PDB file of N, CA and C in Angstrom:
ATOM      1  N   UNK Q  13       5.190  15.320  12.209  1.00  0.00           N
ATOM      2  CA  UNK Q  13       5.531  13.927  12.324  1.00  0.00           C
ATOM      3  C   UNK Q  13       7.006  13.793  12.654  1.00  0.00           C
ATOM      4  N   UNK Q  14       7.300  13.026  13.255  1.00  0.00           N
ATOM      5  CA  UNK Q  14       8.442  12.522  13.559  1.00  0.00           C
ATOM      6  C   UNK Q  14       9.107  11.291  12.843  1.00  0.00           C
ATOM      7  N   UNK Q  15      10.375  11.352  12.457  1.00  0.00           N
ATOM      8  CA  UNK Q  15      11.013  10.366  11.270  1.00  0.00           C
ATOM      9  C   UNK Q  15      12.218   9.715  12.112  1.00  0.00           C
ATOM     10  N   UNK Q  16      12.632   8.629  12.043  1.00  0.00           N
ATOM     11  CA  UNK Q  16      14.018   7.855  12.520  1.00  0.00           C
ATOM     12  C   UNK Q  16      14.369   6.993  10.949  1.00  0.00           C
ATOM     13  N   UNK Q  17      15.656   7.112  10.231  1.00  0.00           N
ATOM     14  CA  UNK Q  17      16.265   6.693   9.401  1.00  0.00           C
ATOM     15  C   UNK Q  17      17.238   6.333   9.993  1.00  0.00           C
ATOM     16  N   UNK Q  18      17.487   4.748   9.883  1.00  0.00           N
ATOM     17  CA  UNK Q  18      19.210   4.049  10.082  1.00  0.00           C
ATOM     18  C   UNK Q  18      18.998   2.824   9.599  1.00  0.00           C
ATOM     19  N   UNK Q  19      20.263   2.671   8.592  1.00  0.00           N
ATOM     20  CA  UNK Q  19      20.872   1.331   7.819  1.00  0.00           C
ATOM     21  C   UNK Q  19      21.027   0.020   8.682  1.00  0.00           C
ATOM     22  N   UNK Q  20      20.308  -1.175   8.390  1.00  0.00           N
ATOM     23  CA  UNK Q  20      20.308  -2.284   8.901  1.00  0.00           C
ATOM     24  C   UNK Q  20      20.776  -3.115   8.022  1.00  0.00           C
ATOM     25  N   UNK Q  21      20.990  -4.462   8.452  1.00  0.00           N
ATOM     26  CA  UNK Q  21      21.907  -5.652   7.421  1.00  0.00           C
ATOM     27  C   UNK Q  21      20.708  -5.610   6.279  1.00  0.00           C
ATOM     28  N   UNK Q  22      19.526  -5.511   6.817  1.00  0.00           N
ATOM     29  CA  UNK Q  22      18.273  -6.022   6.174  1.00  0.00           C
ATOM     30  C   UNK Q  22      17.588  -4.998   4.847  1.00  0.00           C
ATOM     31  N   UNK Q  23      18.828  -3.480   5.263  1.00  0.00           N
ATOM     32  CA  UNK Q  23      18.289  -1.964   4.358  1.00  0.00           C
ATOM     33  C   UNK Q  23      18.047  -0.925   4.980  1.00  0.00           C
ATOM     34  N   UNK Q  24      17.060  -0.156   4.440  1.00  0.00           N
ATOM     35  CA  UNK Q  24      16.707   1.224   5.019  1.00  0.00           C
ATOM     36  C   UNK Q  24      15.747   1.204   6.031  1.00  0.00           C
ATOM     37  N   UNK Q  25      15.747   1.049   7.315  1.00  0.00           N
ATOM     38  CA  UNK Q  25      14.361   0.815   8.471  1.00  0.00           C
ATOM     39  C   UNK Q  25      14.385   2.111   8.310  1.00  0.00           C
ATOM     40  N   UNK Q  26      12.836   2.945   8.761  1.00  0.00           N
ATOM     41  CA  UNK Q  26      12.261   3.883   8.644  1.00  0.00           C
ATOM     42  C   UNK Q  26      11.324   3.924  10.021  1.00  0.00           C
ATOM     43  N   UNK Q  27      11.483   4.224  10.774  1.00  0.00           N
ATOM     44  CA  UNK Q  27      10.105   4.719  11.641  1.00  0.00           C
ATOM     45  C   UNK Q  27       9.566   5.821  12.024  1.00  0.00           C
ATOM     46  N   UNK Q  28       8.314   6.157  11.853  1.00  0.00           N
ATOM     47  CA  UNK Q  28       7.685   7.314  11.566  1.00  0.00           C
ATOM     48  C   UNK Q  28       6.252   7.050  12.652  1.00  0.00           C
ATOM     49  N   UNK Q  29       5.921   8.473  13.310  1.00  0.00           N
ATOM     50  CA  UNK Q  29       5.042   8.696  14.311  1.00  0.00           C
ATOM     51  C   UNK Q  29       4.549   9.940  13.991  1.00  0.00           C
ATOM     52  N   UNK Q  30       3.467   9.719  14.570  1.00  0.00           N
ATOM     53  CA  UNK Q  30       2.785  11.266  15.542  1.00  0.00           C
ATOM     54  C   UNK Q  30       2.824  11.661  16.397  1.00  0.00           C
ATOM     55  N   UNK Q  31       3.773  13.154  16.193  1.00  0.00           N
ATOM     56  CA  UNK Q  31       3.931  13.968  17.383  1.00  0.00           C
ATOM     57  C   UNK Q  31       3.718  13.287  18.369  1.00  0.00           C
ATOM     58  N   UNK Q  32       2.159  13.367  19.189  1.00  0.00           N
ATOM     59  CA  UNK Q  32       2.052  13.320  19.742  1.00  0.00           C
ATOM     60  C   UNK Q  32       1.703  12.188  20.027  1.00  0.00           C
ATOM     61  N   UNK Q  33       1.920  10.429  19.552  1.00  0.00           N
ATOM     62  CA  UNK Q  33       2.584   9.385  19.781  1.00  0.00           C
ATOM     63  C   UNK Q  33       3.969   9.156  20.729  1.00  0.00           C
ATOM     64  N   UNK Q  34       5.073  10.035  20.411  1.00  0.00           N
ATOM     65  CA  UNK Q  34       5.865   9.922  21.018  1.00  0.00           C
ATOM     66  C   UNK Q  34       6.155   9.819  22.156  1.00  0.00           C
ATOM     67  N   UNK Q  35       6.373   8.438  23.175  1.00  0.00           N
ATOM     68  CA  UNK Q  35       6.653   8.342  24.543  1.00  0.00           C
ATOM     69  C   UNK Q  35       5.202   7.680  25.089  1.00  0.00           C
ATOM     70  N   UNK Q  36       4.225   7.488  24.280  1.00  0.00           N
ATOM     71  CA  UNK Q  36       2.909   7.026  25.030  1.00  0.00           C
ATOM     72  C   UNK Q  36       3.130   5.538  24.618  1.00  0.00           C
ATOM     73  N   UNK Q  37       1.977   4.977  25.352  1.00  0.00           N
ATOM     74  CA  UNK Q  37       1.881   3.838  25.343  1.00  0.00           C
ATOM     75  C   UNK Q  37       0.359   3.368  24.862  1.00  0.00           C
ATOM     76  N   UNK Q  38      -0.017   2.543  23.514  1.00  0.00           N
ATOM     77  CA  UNK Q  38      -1.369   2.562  23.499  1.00  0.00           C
ATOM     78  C   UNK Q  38      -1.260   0.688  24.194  1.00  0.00           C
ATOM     79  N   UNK Q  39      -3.230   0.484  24.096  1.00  0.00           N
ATOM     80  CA  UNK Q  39      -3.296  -0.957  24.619  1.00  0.00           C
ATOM     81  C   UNK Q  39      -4.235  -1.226  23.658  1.00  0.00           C
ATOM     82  N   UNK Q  40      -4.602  -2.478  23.171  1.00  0.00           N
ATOM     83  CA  UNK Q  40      -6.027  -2.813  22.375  1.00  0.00           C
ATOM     84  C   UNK Q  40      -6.055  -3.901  23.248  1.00  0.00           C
ATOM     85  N   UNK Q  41      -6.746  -5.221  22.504  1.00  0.00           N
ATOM     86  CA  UNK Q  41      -7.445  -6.590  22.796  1.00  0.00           C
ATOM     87  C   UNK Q  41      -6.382  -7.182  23.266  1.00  0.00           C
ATOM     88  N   UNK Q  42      -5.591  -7.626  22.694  1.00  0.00           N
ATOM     89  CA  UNK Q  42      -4.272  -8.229  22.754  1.00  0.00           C
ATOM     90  C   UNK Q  42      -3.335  -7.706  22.662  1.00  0.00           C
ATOM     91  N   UNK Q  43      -2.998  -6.516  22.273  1.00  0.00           N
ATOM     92  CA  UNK Q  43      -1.901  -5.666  21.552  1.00  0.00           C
ATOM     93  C   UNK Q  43      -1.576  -4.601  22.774  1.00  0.00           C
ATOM     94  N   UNK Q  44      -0.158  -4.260  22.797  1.00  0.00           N
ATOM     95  CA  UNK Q  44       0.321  -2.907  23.671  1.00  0.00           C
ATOM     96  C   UNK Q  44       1.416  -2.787  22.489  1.00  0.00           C
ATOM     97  N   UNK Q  45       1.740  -1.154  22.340  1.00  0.00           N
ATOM     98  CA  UNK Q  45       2.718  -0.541  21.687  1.00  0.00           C
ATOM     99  C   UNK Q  45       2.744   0.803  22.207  1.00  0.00           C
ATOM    100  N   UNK Q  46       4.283   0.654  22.919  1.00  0.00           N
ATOM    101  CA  UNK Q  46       4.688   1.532  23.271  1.00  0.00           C
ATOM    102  C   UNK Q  46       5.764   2.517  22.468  1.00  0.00           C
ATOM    103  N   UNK Q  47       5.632   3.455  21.794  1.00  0.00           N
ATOM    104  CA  UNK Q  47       6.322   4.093  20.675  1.00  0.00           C
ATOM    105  C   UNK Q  47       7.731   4.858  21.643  1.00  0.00           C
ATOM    106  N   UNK Q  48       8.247   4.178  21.639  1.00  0.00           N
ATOM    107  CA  UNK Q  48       9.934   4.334  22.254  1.00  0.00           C
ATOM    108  C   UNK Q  48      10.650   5.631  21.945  1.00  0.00           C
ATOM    109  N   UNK Q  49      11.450   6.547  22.841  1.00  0.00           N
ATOM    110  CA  UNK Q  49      12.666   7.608  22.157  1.00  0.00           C
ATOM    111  C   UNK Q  49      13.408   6.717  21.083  1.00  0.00           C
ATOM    112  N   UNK Q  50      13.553   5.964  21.961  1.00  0.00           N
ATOM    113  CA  UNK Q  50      15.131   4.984  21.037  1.00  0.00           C
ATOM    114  C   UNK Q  50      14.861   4.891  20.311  1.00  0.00           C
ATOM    115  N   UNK Q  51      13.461   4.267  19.540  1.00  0.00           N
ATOM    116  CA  UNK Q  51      13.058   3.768  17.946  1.00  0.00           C
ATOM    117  C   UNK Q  51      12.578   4.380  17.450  1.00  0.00           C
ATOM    118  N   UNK Q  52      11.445   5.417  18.173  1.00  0.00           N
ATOM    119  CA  UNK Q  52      10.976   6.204  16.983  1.00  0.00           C
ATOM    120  C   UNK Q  52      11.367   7.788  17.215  1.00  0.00           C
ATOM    121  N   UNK Q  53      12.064   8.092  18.152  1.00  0.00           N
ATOM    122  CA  UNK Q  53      12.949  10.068  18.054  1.00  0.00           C
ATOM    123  C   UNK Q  53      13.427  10.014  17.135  1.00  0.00           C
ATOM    124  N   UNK Q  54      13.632  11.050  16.866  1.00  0.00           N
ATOM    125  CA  UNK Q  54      14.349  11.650  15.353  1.00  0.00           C
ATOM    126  C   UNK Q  54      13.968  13.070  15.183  1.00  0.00           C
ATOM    127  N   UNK Q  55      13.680  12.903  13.665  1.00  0.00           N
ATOM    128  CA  UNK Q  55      13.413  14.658  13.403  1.00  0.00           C
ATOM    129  C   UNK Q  55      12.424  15.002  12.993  1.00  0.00           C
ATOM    130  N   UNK Q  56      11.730  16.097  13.609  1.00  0.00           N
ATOM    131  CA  UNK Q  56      10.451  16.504  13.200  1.00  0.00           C
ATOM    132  C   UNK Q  56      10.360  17.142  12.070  1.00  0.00           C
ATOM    133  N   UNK Q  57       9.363  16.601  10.616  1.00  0.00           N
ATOM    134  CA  UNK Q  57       9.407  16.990   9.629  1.00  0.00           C
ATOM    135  C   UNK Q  57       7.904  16.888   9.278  1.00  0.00           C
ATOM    136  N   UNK Q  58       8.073  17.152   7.781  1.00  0.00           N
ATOM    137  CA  UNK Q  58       6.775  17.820   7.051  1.00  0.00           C
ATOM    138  C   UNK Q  58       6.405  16.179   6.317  1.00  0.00           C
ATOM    139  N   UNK Q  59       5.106  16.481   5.688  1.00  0.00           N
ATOM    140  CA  UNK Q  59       4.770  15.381   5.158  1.00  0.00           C
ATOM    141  C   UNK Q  59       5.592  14.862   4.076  1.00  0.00           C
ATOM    142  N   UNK Q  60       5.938  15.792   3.264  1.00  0.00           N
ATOM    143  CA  UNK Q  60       6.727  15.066   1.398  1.00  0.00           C
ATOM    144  C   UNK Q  60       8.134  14.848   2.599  1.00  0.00           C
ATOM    145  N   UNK Q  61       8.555  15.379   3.363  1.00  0.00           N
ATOM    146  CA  UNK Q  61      10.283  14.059   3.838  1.00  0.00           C
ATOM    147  C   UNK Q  61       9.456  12.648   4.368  1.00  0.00           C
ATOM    148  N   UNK Q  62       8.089  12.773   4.777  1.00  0.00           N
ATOM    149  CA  UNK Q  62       7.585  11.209   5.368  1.00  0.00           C
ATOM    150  C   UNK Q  62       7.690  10.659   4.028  1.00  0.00           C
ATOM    151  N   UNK Q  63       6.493  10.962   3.222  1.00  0.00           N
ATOM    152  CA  UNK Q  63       6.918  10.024   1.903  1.00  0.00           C
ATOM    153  C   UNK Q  63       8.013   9.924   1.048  1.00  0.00           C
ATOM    154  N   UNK Q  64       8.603  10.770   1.319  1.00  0.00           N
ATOM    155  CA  UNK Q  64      10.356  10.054   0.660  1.00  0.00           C
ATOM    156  C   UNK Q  64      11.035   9.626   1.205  1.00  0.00           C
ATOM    157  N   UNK Q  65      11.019   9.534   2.703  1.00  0.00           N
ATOM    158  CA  UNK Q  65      11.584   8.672   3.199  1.00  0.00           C
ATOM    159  C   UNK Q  65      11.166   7.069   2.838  1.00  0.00           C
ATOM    160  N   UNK Q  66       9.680   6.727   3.065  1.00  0.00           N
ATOM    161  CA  UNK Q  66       8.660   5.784   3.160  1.00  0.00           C
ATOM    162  C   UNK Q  66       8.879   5.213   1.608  1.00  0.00           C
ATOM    163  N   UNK Q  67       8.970   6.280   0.482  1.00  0.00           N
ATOM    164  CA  UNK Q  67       9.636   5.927  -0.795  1.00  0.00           C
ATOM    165  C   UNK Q  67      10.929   4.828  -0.787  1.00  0.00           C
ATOM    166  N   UNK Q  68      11.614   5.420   0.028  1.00  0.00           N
ATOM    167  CA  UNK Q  68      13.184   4.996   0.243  1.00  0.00           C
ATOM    168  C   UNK Q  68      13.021   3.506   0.928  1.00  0.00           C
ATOM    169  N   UNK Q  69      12.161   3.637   1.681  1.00  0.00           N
ATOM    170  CA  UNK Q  69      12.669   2.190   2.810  1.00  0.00           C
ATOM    171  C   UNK Q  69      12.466   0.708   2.494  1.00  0.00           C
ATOM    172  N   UNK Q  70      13.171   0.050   3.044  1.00  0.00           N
ATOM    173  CA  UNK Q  70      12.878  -1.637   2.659  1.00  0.00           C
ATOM    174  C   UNK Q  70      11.869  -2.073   3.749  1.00  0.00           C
ATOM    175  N   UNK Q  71      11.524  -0.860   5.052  1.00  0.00           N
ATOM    176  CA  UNK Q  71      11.405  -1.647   6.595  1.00  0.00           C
ATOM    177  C   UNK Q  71      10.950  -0.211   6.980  1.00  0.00           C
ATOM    178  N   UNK Q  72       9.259  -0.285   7.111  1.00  0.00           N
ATOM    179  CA  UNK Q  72       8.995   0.969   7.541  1.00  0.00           C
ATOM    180  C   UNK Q  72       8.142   0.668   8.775  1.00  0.00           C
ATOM    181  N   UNK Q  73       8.323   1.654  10.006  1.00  0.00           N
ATOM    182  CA  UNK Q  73       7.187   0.985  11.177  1.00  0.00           C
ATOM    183  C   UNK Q  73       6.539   2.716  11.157  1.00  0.00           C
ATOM    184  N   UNK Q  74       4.873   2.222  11.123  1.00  0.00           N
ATOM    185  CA  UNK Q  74       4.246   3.556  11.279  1.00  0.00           C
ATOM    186  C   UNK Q  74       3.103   3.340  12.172  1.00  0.00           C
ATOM    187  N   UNK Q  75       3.250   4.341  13.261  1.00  0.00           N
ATOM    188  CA  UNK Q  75       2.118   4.685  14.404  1.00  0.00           C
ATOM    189  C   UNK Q  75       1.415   5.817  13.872  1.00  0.00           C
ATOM    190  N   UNK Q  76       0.339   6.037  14.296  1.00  0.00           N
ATOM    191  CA  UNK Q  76      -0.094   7.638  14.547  1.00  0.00           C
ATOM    192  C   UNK Q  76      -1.326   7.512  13.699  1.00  0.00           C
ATOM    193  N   UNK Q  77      -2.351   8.157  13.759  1.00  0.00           N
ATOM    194  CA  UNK Q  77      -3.712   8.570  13.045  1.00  0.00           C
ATOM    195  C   UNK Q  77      -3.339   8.878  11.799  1.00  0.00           C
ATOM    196  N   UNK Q  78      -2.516  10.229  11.801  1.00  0.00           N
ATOM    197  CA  UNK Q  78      -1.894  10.971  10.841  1.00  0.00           C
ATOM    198  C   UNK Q  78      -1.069  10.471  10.145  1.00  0.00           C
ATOM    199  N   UNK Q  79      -0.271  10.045  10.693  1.00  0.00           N
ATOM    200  CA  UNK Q  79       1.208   9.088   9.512  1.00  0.00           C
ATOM    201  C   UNK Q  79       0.930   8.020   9.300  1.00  0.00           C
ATOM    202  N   UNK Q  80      -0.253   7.107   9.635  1.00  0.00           N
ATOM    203  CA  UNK Q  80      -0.840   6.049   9.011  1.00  0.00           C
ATOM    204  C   UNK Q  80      -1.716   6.627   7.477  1.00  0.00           C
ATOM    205  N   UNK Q  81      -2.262   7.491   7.955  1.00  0.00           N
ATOM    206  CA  UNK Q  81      -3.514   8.308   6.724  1.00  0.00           C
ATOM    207  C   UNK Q  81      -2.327   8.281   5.796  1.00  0.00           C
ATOM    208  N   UNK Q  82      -1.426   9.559   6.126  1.00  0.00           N
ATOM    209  CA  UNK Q  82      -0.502   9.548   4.778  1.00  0.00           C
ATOM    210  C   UNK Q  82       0.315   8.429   3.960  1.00  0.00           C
ATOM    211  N   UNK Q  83       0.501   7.509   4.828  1.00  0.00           N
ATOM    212  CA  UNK Q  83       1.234   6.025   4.278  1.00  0.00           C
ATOM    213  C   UNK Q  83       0.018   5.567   3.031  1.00  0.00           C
ATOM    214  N   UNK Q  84      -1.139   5.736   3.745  1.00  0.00           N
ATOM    215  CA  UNK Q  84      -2.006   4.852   2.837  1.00  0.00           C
ATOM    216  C   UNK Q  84      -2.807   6.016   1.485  1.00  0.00           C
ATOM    217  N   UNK Q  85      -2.736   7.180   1.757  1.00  0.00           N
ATOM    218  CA  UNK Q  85      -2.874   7.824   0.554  1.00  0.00           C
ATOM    219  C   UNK Q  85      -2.016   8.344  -0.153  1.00  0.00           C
ATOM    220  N   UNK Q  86      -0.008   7.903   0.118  1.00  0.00           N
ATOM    221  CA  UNK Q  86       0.338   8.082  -0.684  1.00  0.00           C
ATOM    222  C   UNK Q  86       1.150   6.413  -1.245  1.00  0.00           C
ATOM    223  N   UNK Q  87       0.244   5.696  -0.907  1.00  0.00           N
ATOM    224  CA  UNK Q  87       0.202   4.709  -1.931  1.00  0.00           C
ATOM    225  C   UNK Q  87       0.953   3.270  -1.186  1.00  0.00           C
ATOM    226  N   UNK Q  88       1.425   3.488   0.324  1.00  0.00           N
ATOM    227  CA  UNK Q  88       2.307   2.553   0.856  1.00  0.00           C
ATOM    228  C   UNK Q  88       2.164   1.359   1.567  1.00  0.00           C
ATOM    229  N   UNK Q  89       0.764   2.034   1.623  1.00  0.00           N
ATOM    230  CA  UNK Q  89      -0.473   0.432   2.781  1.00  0.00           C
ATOM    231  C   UNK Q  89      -1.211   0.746   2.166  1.00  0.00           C
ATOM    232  N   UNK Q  90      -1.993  -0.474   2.776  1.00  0.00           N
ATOM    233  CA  UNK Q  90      -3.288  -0.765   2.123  1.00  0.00           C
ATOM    234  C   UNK Q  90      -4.153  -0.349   3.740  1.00  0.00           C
ATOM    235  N   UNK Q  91      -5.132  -0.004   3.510  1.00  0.00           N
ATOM    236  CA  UNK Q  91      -5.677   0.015   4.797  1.00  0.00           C
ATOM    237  C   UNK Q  91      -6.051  -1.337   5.513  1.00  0.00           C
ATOM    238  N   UNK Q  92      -6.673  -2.069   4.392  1.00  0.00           N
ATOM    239  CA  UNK Q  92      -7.046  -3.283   5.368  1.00  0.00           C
ATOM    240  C   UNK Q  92      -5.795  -4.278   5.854  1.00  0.00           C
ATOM    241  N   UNK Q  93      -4.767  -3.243   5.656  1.00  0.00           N
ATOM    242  CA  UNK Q  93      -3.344  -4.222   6.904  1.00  0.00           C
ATOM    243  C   UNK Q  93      -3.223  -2.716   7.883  1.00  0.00           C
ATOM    244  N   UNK Q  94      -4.561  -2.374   8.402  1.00  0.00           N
ATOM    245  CA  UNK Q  94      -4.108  -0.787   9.505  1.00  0.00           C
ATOM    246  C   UNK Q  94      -4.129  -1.514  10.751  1.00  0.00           C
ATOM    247  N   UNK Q  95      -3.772  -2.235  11.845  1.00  0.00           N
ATOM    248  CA  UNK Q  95      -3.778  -2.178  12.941  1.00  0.00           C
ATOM    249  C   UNK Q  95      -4.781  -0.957  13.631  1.00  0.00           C
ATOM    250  N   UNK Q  96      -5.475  -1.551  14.730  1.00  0.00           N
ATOM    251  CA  UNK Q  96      -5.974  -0.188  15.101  1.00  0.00           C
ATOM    252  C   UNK Q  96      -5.510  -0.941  16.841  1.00  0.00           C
ATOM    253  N   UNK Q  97      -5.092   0.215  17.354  1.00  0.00           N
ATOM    254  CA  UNK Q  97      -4.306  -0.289  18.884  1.00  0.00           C
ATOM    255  C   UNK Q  97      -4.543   1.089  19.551  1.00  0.00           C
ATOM    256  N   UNK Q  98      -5.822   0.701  20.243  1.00  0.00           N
ATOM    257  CA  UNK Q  98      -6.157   1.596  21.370  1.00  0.00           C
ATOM    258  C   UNK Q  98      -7.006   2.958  20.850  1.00  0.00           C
ATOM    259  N   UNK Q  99      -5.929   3.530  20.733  1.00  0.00           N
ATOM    260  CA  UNK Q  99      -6.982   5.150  20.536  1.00  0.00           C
ATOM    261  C   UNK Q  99      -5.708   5.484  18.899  1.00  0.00           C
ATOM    262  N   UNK Q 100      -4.823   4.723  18.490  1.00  0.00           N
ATOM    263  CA  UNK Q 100      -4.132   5.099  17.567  1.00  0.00           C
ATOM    264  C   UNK Q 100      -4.025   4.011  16.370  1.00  0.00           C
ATOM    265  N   UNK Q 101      -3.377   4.320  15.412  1.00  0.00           N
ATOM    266  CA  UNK Q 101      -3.169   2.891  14.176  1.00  0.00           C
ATOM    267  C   UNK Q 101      -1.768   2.744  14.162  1.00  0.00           C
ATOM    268  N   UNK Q 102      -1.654   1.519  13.584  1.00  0.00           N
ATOM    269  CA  UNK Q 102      -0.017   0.990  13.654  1.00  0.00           C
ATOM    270  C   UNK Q 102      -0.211   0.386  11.915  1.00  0.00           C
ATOM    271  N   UNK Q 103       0.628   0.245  11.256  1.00  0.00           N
ATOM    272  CA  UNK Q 103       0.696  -0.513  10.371  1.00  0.00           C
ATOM    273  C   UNK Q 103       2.772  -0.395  10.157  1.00  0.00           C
ATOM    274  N   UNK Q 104       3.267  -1.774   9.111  1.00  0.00           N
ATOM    275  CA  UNK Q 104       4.144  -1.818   8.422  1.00  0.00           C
ATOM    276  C   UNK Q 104       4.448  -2.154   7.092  1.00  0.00           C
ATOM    277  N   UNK Q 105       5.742  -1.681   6.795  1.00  0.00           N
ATOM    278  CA  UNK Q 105       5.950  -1.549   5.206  1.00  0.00           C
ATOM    279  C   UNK Q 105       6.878  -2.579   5.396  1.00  0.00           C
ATOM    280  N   UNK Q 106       7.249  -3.555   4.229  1.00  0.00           N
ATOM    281  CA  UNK Q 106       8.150  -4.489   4.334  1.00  0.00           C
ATOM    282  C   UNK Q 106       8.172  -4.909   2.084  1.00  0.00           C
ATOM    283  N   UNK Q 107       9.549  -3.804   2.119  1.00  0.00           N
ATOM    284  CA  UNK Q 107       9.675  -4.584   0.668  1.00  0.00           C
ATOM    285  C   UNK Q 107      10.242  -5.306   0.508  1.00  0.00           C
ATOM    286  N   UNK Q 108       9.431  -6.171  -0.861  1.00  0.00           N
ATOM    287  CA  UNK Q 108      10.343  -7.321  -0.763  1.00  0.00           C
ATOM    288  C   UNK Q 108      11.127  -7.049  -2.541  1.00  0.00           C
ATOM    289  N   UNK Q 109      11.786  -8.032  -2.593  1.00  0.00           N
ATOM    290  CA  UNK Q 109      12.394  -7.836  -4.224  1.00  0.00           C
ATOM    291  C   UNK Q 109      12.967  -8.845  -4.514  1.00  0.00           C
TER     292      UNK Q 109
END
């Protein structure tokens, strides 16, 4: 998986993909998401830095089959907020306090 961490006015944004998300473009009904270098490159890591990062964030954006699964079994979505867009899932984290 691939991780992007940087400080916004708003907190910790987090965006996290699959591999092989990176640079494609999915389409659904209404929906296109194109998973960007700019927003979601970063560094390729293992699952426990996704969830501590995903731990950490106020503002998380997650693509991918795979880094959606792990968001929601380690406790961060719910599935029934999964986006499904094209051949991949999208969902976001947004804490509030």
């Amino acid at each position: 998986m691939i991780i992007n961490e940087r400080q916004t006015q708003e907190g910790l944004l987090v965006a996290v993909c699959d591999n092989d998300a990176l640079g494609e473009t999915f389409e659904g009904d209404d929906l296109s998401l194109t998973v960007t270098e700019e927003f979601y490159g970063g560094d390729e890591v293992d699952e426990d830095a996704v969830i501590d990062s995903l731990a950490r964030a106020d503002v998380a954006n997650i693509v991918g089959t795979r880094s959606v699964e792990l968001a929601i079994e380690a406790g961060f979505i719910d599935e029934g907020n999964v986006l499904e867009v094209g051949e991949t899932h999208h969902a976001q984290l947004l804490r509030m306090y």
